[in-house]
Short mmCIF file of C-alpha atoms and ligand atoms in Angstrom, two decimals:
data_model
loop_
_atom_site.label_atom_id
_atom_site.label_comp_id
_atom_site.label_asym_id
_atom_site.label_seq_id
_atom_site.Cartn_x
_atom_site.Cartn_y
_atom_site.Cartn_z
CA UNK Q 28 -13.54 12.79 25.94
CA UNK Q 29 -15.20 11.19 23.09
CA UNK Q 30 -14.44 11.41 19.41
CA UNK Q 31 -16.46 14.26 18.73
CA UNK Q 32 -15.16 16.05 21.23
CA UNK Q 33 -18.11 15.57 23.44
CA UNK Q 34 -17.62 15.26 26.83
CA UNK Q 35 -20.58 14.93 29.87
CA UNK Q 36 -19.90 18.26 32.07
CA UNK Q 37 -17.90 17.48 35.50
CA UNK Q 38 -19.70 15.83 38.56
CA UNK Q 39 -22.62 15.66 36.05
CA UNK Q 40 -23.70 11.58 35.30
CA UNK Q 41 -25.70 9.68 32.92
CA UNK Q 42 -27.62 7.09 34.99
CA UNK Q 43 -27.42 4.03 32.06
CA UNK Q 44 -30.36 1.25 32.01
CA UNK Q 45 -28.29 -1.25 34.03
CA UNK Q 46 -28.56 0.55 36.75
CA UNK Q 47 -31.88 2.30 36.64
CA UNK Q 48 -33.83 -0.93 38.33
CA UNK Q 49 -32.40 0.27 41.04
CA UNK Q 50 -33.52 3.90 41.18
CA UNK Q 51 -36.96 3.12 40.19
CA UNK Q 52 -37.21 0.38 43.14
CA UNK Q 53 -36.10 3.37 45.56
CA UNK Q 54 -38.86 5.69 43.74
CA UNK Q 55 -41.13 3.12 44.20
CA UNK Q 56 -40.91 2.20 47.62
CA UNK Q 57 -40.94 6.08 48.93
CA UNK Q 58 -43.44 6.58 46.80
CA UNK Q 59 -45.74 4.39 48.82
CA UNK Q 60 -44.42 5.05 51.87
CA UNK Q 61 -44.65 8.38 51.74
CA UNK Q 62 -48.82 7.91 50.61
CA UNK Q 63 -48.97 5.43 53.47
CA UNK Q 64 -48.04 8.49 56.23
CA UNK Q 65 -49.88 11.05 54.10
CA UNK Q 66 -47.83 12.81 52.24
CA UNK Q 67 -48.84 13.82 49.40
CA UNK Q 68 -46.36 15.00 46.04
CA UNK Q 69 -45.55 18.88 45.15
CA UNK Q 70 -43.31 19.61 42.54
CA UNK Q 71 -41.40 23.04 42.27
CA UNK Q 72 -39.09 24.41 39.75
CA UNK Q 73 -35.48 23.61 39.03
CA UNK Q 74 -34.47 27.66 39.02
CA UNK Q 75 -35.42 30.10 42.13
CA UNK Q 76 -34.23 33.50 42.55
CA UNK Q 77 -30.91 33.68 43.61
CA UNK Q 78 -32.17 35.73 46.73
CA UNK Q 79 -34.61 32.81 47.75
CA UNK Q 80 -31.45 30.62 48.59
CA UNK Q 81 -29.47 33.92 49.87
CA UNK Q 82 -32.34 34.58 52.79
CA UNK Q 83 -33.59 30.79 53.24
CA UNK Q 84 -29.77 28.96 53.44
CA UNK Q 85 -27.79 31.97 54.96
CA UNK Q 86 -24.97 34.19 53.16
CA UNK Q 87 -21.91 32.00 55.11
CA UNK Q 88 -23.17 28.52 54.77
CA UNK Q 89 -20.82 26.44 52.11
CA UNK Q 90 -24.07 26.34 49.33
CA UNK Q 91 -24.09 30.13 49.27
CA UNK Q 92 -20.81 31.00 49.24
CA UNK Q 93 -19.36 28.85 47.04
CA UNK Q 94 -21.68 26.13 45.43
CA UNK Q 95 -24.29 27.86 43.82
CA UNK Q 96 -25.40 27.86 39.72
CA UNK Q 97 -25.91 31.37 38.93
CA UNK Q 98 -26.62 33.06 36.09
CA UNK Q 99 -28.05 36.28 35.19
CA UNK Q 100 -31.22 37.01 33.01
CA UNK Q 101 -30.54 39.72 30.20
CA UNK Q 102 -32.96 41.95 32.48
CA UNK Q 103 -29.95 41.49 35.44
CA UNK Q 104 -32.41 39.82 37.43
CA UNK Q 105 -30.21 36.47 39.20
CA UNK Q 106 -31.12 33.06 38.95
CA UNK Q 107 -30.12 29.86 40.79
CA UNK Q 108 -30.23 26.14 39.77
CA UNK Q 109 -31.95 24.69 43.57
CA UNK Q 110 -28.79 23.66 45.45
CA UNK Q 111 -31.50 21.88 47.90
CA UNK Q 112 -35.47 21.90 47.90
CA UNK Q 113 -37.19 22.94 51.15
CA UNK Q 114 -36.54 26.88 49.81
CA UNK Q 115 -38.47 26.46 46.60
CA UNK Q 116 -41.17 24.29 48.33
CA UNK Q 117 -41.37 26.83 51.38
CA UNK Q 118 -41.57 29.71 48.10
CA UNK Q 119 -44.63 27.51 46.40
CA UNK Q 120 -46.17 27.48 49.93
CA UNK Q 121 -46.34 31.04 50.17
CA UNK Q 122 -46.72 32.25 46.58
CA UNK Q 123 -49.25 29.88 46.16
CA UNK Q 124 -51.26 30.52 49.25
CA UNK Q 125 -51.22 26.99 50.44
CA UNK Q 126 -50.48 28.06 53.95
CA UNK Q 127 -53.09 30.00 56.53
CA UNK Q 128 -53.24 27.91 58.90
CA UNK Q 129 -53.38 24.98 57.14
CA UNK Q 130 -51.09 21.81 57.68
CA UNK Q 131 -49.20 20.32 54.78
CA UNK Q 132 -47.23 17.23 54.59
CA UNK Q 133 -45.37 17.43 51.06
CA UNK Q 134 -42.55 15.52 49.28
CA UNK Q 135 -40.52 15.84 46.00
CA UNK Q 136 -37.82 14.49 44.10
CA UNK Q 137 -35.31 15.43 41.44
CA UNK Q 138 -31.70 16.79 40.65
CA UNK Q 139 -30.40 19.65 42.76
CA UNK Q 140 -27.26 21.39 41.63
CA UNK Q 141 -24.09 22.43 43.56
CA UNK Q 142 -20.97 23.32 42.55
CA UNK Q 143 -18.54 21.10 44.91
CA UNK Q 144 -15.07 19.37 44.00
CA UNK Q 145 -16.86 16.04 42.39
CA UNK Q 146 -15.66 12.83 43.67
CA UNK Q 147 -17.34 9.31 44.51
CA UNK Q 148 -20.60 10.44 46.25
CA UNK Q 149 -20.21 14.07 45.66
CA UNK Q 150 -21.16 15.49 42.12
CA UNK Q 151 -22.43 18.72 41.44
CA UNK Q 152 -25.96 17.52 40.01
CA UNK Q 153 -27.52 14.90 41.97
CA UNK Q 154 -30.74 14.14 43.37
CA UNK Q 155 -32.54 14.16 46.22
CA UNK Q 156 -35.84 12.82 47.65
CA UNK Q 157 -37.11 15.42 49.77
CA UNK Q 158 -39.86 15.11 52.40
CA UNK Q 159 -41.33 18.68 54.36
CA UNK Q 160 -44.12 19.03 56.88
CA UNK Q 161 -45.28 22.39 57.33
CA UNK Q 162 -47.25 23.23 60.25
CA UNK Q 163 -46.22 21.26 62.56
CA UNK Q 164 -44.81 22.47 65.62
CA UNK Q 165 -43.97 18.89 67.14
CA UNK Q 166 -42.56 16.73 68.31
CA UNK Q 167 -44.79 14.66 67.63
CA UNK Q 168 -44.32 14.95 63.31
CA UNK Q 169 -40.47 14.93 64.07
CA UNK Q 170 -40.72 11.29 65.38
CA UNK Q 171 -43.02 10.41 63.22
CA UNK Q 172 -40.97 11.69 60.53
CA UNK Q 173 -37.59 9.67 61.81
CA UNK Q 174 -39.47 6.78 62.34
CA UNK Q 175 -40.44 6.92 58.63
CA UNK Q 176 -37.08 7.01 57.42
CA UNK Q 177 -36.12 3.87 59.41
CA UNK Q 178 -39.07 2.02 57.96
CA UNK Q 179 -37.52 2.48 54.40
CA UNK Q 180 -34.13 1.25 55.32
CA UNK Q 181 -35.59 -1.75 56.55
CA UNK Q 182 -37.62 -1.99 53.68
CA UNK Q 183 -34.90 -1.46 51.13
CA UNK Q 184 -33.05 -4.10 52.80
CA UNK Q 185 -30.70 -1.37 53.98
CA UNK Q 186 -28.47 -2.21 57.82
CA UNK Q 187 -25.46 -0.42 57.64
CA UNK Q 188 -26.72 3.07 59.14
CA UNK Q 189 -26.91 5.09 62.18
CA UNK Q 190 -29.44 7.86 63.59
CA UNK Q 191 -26.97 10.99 64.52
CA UNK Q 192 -29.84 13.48 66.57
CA UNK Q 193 -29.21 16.75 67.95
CA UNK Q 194 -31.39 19.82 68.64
CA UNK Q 195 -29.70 23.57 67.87
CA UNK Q 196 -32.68 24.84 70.00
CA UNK Q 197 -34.39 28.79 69.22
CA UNK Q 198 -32.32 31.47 67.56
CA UNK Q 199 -32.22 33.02 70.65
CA UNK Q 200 -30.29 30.30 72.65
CA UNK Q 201 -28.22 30.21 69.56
CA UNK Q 202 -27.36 33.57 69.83
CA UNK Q 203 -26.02 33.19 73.26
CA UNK Q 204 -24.02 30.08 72.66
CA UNK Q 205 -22.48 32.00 69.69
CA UNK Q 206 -21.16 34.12 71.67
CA UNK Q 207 -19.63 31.30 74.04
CA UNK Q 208 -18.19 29.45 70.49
CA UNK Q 209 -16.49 33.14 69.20
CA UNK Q 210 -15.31 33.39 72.26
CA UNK Q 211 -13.68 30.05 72.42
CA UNK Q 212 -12.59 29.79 69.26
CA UNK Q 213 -10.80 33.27 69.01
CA UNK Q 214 -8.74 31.59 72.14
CA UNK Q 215 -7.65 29.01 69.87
CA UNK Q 216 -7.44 31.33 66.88
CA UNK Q 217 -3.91 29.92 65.98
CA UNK Q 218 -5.09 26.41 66.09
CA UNK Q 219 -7.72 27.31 63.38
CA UNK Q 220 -7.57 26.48 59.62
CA UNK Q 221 -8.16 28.63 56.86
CA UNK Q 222 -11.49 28.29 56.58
CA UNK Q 223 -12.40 28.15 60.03
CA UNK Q 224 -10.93 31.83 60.34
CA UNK Q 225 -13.51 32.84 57.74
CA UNK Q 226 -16.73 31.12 59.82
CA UNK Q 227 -15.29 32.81 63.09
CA UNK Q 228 -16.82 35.83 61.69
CA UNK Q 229 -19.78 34.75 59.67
CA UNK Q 230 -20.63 31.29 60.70
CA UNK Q 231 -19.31 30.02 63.82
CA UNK Q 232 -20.90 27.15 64.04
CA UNK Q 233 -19.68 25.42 60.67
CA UNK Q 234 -16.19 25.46 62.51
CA UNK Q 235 -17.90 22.29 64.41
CA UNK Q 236 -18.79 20.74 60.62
CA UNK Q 237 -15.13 21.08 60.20
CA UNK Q 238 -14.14 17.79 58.25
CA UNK Q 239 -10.36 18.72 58.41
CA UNK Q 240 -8.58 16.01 61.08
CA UNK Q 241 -6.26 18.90 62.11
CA UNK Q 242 -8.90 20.86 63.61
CA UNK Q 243 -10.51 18.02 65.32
CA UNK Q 244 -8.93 18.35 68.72
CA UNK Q 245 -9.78 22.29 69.07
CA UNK Q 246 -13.38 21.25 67.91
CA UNK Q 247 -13.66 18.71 70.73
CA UNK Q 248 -12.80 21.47 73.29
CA UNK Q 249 -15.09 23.98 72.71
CA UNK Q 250 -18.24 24.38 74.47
CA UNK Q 251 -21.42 22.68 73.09
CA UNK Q 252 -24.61 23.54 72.34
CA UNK Q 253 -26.83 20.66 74.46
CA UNK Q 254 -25.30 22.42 77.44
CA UNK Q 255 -27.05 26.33 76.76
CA UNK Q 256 -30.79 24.55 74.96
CA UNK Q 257 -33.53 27.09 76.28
CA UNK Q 258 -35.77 25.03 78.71
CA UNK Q 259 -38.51 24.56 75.94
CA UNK Q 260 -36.15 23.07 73.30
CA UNK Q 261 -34.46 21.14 75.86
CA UNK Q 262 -38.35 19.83 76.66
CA UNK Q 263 -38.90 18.82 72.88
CA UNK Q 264 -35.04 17.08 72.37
CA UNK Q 265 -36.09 15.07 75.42
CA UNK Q 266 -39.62 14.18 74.88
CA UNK Q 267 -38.11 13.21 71.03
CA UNK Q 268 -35.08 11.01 72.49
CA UNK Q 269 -37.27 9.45 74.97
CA UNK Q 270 -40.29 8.60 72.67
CA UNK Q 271 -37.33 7.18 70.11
CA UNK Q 272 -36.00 5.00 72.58
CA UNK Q 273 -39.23 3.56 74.06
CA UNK Q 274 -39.85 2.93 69.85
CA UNK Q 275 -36.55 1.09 69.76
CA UNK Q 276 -35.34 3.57 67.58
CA UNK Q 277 -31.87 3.30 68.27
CA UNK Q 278 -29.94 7.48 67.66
CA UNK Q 279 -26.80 8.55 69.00
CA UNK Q 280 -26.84 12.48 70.23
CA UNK Q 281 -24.19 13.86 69.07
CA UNK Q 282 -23.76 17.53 69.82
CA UNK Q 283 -21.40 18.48 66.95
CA UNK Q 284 -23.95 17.91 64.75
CA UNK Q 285 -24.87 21.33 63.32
CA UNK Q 286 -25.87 20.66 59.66
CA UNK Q 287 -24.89 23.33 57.08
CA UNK Q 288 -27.74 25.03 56.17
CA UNK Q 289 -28.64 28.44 58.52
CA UNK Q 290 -32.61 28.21 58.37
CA UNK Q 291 -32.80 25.41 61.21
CA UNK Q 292 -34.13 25.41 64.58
CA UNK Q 293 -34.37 22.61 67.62
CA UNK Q 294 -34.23 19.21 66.04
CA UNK Q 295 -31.72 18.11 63.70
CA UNK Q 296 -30.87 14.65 62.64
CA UNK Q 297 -28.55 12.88 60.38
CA UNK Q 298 -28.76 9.39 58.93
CA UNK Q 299 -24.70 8.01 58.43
CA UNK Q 300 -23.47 5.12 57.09
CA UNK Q 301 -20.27 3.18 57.28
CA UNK Q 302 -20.26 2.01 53.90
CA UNK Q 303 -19.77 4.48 51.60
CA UNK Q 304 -16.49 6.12 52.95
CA UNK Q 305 -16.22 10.02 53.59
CA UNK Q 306 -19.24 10.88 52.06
CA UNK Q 307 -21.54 9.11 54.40
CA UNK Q 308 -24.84 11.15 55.05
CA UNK Q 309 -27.24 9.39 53.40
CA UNK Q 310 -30.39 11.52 54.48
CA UNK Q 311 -30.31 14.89 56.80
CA UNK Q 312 -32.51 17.47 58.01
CA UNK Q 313 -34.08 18.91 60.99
CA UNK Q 314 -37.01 21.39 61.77
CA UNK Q 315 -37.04 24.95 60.27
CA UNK Q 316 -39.30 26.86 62.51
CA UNK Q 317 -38.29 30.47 61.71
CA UNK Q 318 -37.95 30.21 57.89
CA UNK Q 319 -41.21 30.66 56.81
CA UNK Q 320 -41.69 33.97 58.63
CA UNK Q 321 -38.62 34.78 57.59
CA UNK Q 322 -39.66 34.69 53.86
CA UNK Q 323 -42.66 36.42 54.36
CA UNK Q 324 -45.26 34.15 55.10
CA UNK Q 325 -47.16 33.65 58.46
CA UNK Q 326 -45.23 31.71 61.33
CA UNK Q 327 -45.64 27.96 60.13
CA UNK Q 328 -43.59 25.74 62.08
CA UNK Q 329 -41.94 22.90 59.87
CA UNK Q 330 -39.59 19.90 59.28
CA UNK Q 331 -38.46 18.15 56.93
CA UNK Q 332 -35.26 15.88 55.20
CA UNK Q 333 -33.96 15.26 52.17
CA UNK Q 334 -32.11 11.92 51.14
CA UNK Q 335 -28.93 11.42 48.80
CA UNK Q 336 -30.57 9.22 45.91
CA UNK Q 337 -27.27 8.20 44.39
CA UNK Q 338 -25.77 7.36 47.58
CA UNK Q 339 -28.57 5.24 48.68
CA UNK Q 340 -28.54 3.60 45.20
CA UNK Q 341 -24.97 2.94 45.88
CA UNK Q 342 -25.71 1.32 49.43
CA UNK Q 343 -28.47 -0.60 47.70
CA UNK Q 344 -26.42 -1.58 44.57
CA UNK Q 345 -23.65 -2.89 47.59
CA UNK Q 346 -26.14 -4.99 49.26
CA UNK Q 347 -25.78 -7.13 46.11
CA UNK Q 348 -29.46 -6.71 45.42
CA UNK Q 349 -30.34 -7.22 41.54
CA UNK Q 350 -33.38 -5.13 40.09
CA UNK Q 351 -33.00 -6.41 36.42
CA UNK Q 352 -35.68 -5.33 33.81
CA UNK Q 353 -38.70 -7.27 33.90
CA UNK Q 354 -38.69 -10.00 31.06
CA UNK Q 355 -41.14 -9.95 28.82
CA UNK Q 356 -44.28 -12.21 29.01
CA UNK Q 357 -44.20 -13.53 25.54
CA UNK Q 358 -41.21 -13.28 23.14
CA UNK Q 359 -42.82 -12.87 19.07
CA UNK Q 360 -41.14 -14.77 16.00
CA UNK Q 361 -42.40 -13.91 13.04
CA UNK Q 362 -40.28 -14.57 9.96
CA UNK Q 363 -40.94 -13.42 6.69
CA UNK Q 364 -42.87 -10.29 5.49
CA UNK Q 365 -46.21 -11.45 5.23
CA UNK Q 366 -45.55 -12.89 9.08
CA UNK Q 367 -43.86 -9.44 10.21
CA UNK Q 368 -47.31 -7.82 9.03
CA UNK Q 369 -49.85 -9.66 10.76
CA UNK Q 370 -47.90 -10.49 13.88
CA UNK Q 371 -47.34 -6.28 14.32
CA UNK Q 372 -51.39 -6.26 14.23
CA UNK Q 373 -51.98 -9.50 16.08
CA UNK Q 374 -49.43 -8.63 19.01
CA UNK Q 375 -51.50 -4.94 19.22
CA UNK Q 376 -54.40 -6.90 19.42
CA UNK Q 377 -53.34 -9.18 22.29
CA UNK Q 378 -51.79 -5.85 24.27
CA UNK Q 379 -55.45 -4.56 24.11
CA UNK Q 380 -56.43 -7.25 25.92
CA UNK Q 381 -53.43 -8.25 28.21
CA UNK Q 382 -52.97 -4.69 28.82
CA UNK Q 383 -50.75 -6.44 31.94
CA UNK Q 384 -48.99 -9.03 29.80
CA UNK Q 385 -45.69 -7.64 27.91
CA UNK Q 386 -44.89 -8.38 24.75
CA UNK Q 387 -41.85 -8.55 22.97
CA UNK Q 388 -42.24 -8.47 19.09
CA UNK Q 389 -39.11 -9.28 17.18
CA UNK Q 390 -37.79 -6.70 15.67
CA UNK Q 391 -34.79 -5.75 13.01
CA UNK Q 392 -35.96 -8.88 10.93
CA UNK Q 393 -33.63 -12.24 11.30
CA UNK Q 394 -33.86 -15.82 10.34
CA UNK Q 395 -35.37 -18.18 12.45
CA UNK Q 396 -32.20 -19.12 14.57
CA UNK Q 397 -31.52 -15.33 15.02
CA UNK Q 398 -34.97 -14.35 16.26
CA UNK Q 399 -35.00 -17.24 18.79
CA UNK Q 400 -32.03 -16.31 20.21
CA UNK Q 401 -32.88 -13.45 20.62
CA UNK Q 402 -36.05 -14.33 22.72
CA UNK Q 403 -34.02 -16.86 25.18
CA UNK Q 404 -31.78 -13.73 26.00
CA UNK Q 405 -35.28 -12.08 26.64
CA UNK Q 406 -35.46 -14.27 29.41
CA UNK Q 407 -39.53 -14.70 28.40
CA UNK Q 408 -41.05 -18.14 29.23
CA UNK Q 409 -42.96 -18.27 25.89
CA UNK Q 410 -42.39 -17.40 22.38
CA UNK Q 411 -45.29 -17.17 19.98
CA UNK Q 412 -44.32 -18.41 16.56
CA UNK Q 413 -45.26 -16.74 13.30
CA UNK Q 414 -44.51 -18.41 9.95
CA UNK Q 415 -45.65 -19.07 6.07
CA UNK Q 416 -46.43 -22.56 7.05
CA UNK Q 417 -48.55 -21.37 10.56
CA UNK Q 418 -50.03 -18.81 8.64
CA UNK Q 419 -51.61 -20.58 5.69
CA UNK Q 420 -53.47 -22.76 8.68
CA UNK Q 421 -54.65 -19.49 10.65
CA UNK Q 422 -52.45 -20.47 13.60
CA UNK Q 423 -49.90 -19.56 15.60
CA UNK Q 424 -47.12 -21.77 17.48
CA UNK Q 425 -46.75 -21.32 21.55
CA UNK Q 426 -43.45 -22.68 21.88
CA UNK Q 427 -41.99 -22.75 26.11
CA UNK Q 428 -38.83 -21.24 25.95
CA UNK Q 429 -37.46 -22.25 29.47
CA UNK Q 430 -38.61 -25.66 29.64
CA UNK Q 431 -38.67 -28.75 27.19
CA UNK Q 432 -41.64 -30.15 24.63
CA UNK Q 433 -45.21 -28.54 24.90
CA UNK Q 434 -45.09 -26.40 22.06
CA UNK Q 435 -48.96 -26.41 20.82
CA UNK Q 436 -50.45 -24.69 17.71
CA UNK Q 437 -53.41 -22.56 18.60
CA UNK Q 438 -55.80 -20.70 16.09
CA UNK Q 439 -55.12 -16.98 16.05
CA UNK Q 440 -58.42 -16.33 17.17
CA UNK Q 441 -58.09 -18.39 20.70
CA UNK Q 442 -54.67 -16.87 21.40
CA UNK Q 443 -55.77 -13.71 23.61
CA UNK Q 444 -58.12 -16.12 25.38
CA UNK Q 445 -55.33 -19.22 25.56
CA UNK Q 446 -52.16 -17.44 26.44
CA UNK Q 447 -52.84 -16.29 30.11
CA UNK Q 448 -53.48 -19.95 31.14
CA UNK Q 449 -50.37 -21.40 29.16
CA UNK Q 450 -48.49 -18.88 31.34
CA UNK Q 451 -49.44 -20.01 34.50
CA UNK Q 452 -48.54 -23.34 33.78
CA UNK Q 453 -44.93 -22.35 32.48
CA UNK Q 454 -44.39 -20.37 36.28
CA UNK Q 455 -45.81 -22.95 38.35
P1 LIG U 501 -22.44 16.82 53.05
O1 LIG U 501 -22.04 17.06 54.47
O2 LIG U 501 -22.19 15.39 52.56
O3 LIG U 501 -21.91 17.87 52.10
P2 LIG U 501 -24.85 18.33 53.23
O4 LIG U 501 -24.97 18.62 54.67
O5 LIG U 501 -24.31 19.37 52.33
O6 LIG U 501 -24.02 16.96 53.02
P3 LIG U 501 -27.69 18.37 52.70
O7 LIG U 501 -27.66 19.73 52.16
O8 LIG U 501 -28.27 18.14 54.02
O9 LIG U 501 -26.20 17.77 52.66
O10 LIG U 501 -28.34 17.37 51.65
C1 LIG U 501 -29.05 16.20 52.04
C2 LIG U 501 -28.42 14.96 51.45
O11 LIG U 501 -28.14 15.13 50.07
C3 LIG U 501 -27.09 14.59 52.07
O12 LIG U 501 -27.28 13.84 53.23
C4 LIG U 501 -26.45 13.77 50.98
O13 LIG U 501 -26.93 12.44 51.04
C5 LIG U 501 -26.97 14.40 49.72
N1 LIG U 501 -25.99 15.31 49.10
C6 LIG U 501 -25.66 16.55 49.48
N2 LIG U 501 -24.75 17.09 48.65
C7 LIG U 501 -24.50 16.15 47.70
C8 LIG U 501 -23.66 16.08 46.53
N3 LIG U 501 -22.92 17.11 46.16
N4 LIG U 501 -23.67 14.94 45.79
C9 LIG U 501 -24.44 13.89 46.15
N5 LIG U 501 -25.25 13.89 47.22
C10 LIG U 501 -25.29 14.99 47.99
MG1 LIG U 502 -22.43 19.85 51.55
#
């Protein structure tokens, strides 16, 4: 806690300028990525109705029960912070009549909100990148979509992951298989942690997400899913596998792999990594068939994932990758008042002009010696020098800052027109 008494709230981080390069190389890169397979960017609020999450994410997944930011309106009417986005952008869909019929391919970004125990990975605001396709019963999008998110590991330099796939078929073959899981588990009732009790009756199914070690051998036992797929998901998961492999796409199926939210249907898929310790899901998400309908707008088959920002920033930062701020172009001296005056107008002048060039003006005043080191930590190749002596002449000096001699003098009027060249020279 600080001296004031200030303290940031828990699980809650500032992301500081040394690191932001980062971030904004990730932003950038999906950004075009995602425009390159036509997607185009939706943005929905931060606060939902608390139902939205209720109906869309289920009443005994984790979010609901226990990680949700709720608050209620003087009125009584309940509000959420998003724990997730496909709810809110499935909401905008239908409030804003976006749907009939029509096929959307959609992403956003931002900081989702979840109240879990905070630890390296884990924090309870963080944000995600999230892409959706509505419309789309595939599986044609859903490779498509996978194959996407291994194009942006590769191009974010990123090695250490793996493709978990598995498909939780139709509600209706999930209903049946329930029924084999309850009955399984409540067979092994005694071998069941606390929590695992509770999902016997609500969720079943989480008791395979079970990240406790003791449960591990009574989860390996019971029956799985892959073995009771309806013939038409089993048709999809194996058209999407074998379209994958012939794409050298390399997945591993693993049939445990349930995912935690209740809205999804046939294909799910998980991208892990084994560099990040526990908390290694870096991007998850699967197709959502039913949950449009179930909200109240027309059938509108879907998919969609969302990624971990901070975690991939962390995998990036570990790669050893640098993203420092871009120097500036052209570091500006100018010592005295008179100096300080004209190079303020003269530097606005050249940015109207070099409206790709950046300029650095000293600022805060300083002698000489201070100013110029200040522009060699700017890490710009050229200063432009402002003094009494250069003005009285109508120049100003174009001193190289990274290499030796060629400082020039050059009338203030040819410096927009001079400085581009002078550049070139100093990066060749
Ligand atoms: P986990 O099993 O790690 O709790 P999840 O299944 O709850 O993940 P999703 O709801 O699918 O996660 O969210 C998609 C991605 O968002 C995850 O793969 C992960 O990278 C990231 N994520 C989820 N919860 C958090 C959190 N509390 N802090 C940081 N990142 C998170
Ligand atoms: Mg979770």
């Amino acid at each position: 806690m600080s001296k004031a008494g200030l303290a940031a709230v828990r699980g809650m981080n500032d992301v500081l300028p040394a690191e932001i390069g980062a971030w904004q190389h990730l932003e950038r890169i999906t950004r075009e990525l995602f425009a390159a397979y036509g997607y185009e960017e939706l943005r929905v609020p931060m606060v939902e109705q608390t139902t939205l999450f209720k109906r869309s994410i289920g009443e005994f997944t984790d979010i609901v029960e226990k990680e949700m930011f709720t608050f209620t309106e003087a009125d009584g009417e309940s509000l959420t912070l998003r724990p997730e986005a496909t709810a809110g952008i499935a909401r905008a869909a239908i409030t804003n009549g976006l749907l009939r019929g029509a096929r959307l391919k959609l992403w956003t970004s931002g900081p989702m909100f979840r109240h879990e125990r905070p630890q390296a990975g884990r924090y309870r605001q963080f944000t995600q990148i999230d892409v959706e396709a509505l419309g789309f019963a595939g599986p044609d999008i859903d490779i498509e979509m996978i194959a996407m998110t291994a194009r942006l590991w590769r191009q974010l330099g990123i090695t250490r992951v793996q493709l978990k796939l598995n498909s939780l078929g139709t509600p209706d073959a999930r209903k049946a298989y329930r029924e084999h899981l309850v009955t399984y588990f409540t067979q092994h009732a005694a071998a069941l942690d606390a929590d695992s009790q509770r999902r016997l009756g609500g969720n079943p199914l989480r008791i395979l997400d079970s990240k406790n070690p003791a449960m591990q051998a009574v989860v390996s036992g019971a029956p799985l899913l892959t073995e009771h797929l309806d013939a038409e998901s089993r048709a999809h998961f194996d058209a999407l596998c074998a379209t994958l492999a012939a794409m050298n796409i390399p997945y591993v199926i693993d049939p445990r792999l349930v995912r935690g939210l209740d809205y999804y249907s046939r294909t799910v898929f998980e991208w892990v990594t084994d560099a990040l310790g526990s908390q290694n899901a870096i991007c998850s998400g699967g197709r959502y068939d039913g949950l449009i309908d179930q909200l109240g707008g027309e059938h509108t088959p879907a998919i969609g994932f969302a990624m971990g920002v901070e975690r991939v920033v962390a995998l990036l930062r570990q790669g050893g990758q640098e993203f420092p701020r871009p120097a500036p172009h052209v570091y500006v001296v100018a010592s005295g008042d008179r100096a300080m005056q004209v190079g303020l107008a003269l530097v606005e002048s050249l940015r109207d002009q070099h409206a790709a060039l950046r300029f650095e003006m000293n600022q805060g005043g300083g002698n000489f010696k201070a100013q110029f080191r200040r522009a060699d930590r700017s890490g710009a190749p050229l200063a432009l020098v402002l003094g009494d002596n250069e003005l009285e002449r109508g120049v100003a000096a174009l001193k190289p800052l990274r290499q030796e001699g060629g400082q020039q003098e050059v009338p203030l009027a040819e410096l927009a027109a001079r400085i581009p060249a002078i550049l070139t020279t100093l990066n060749g």
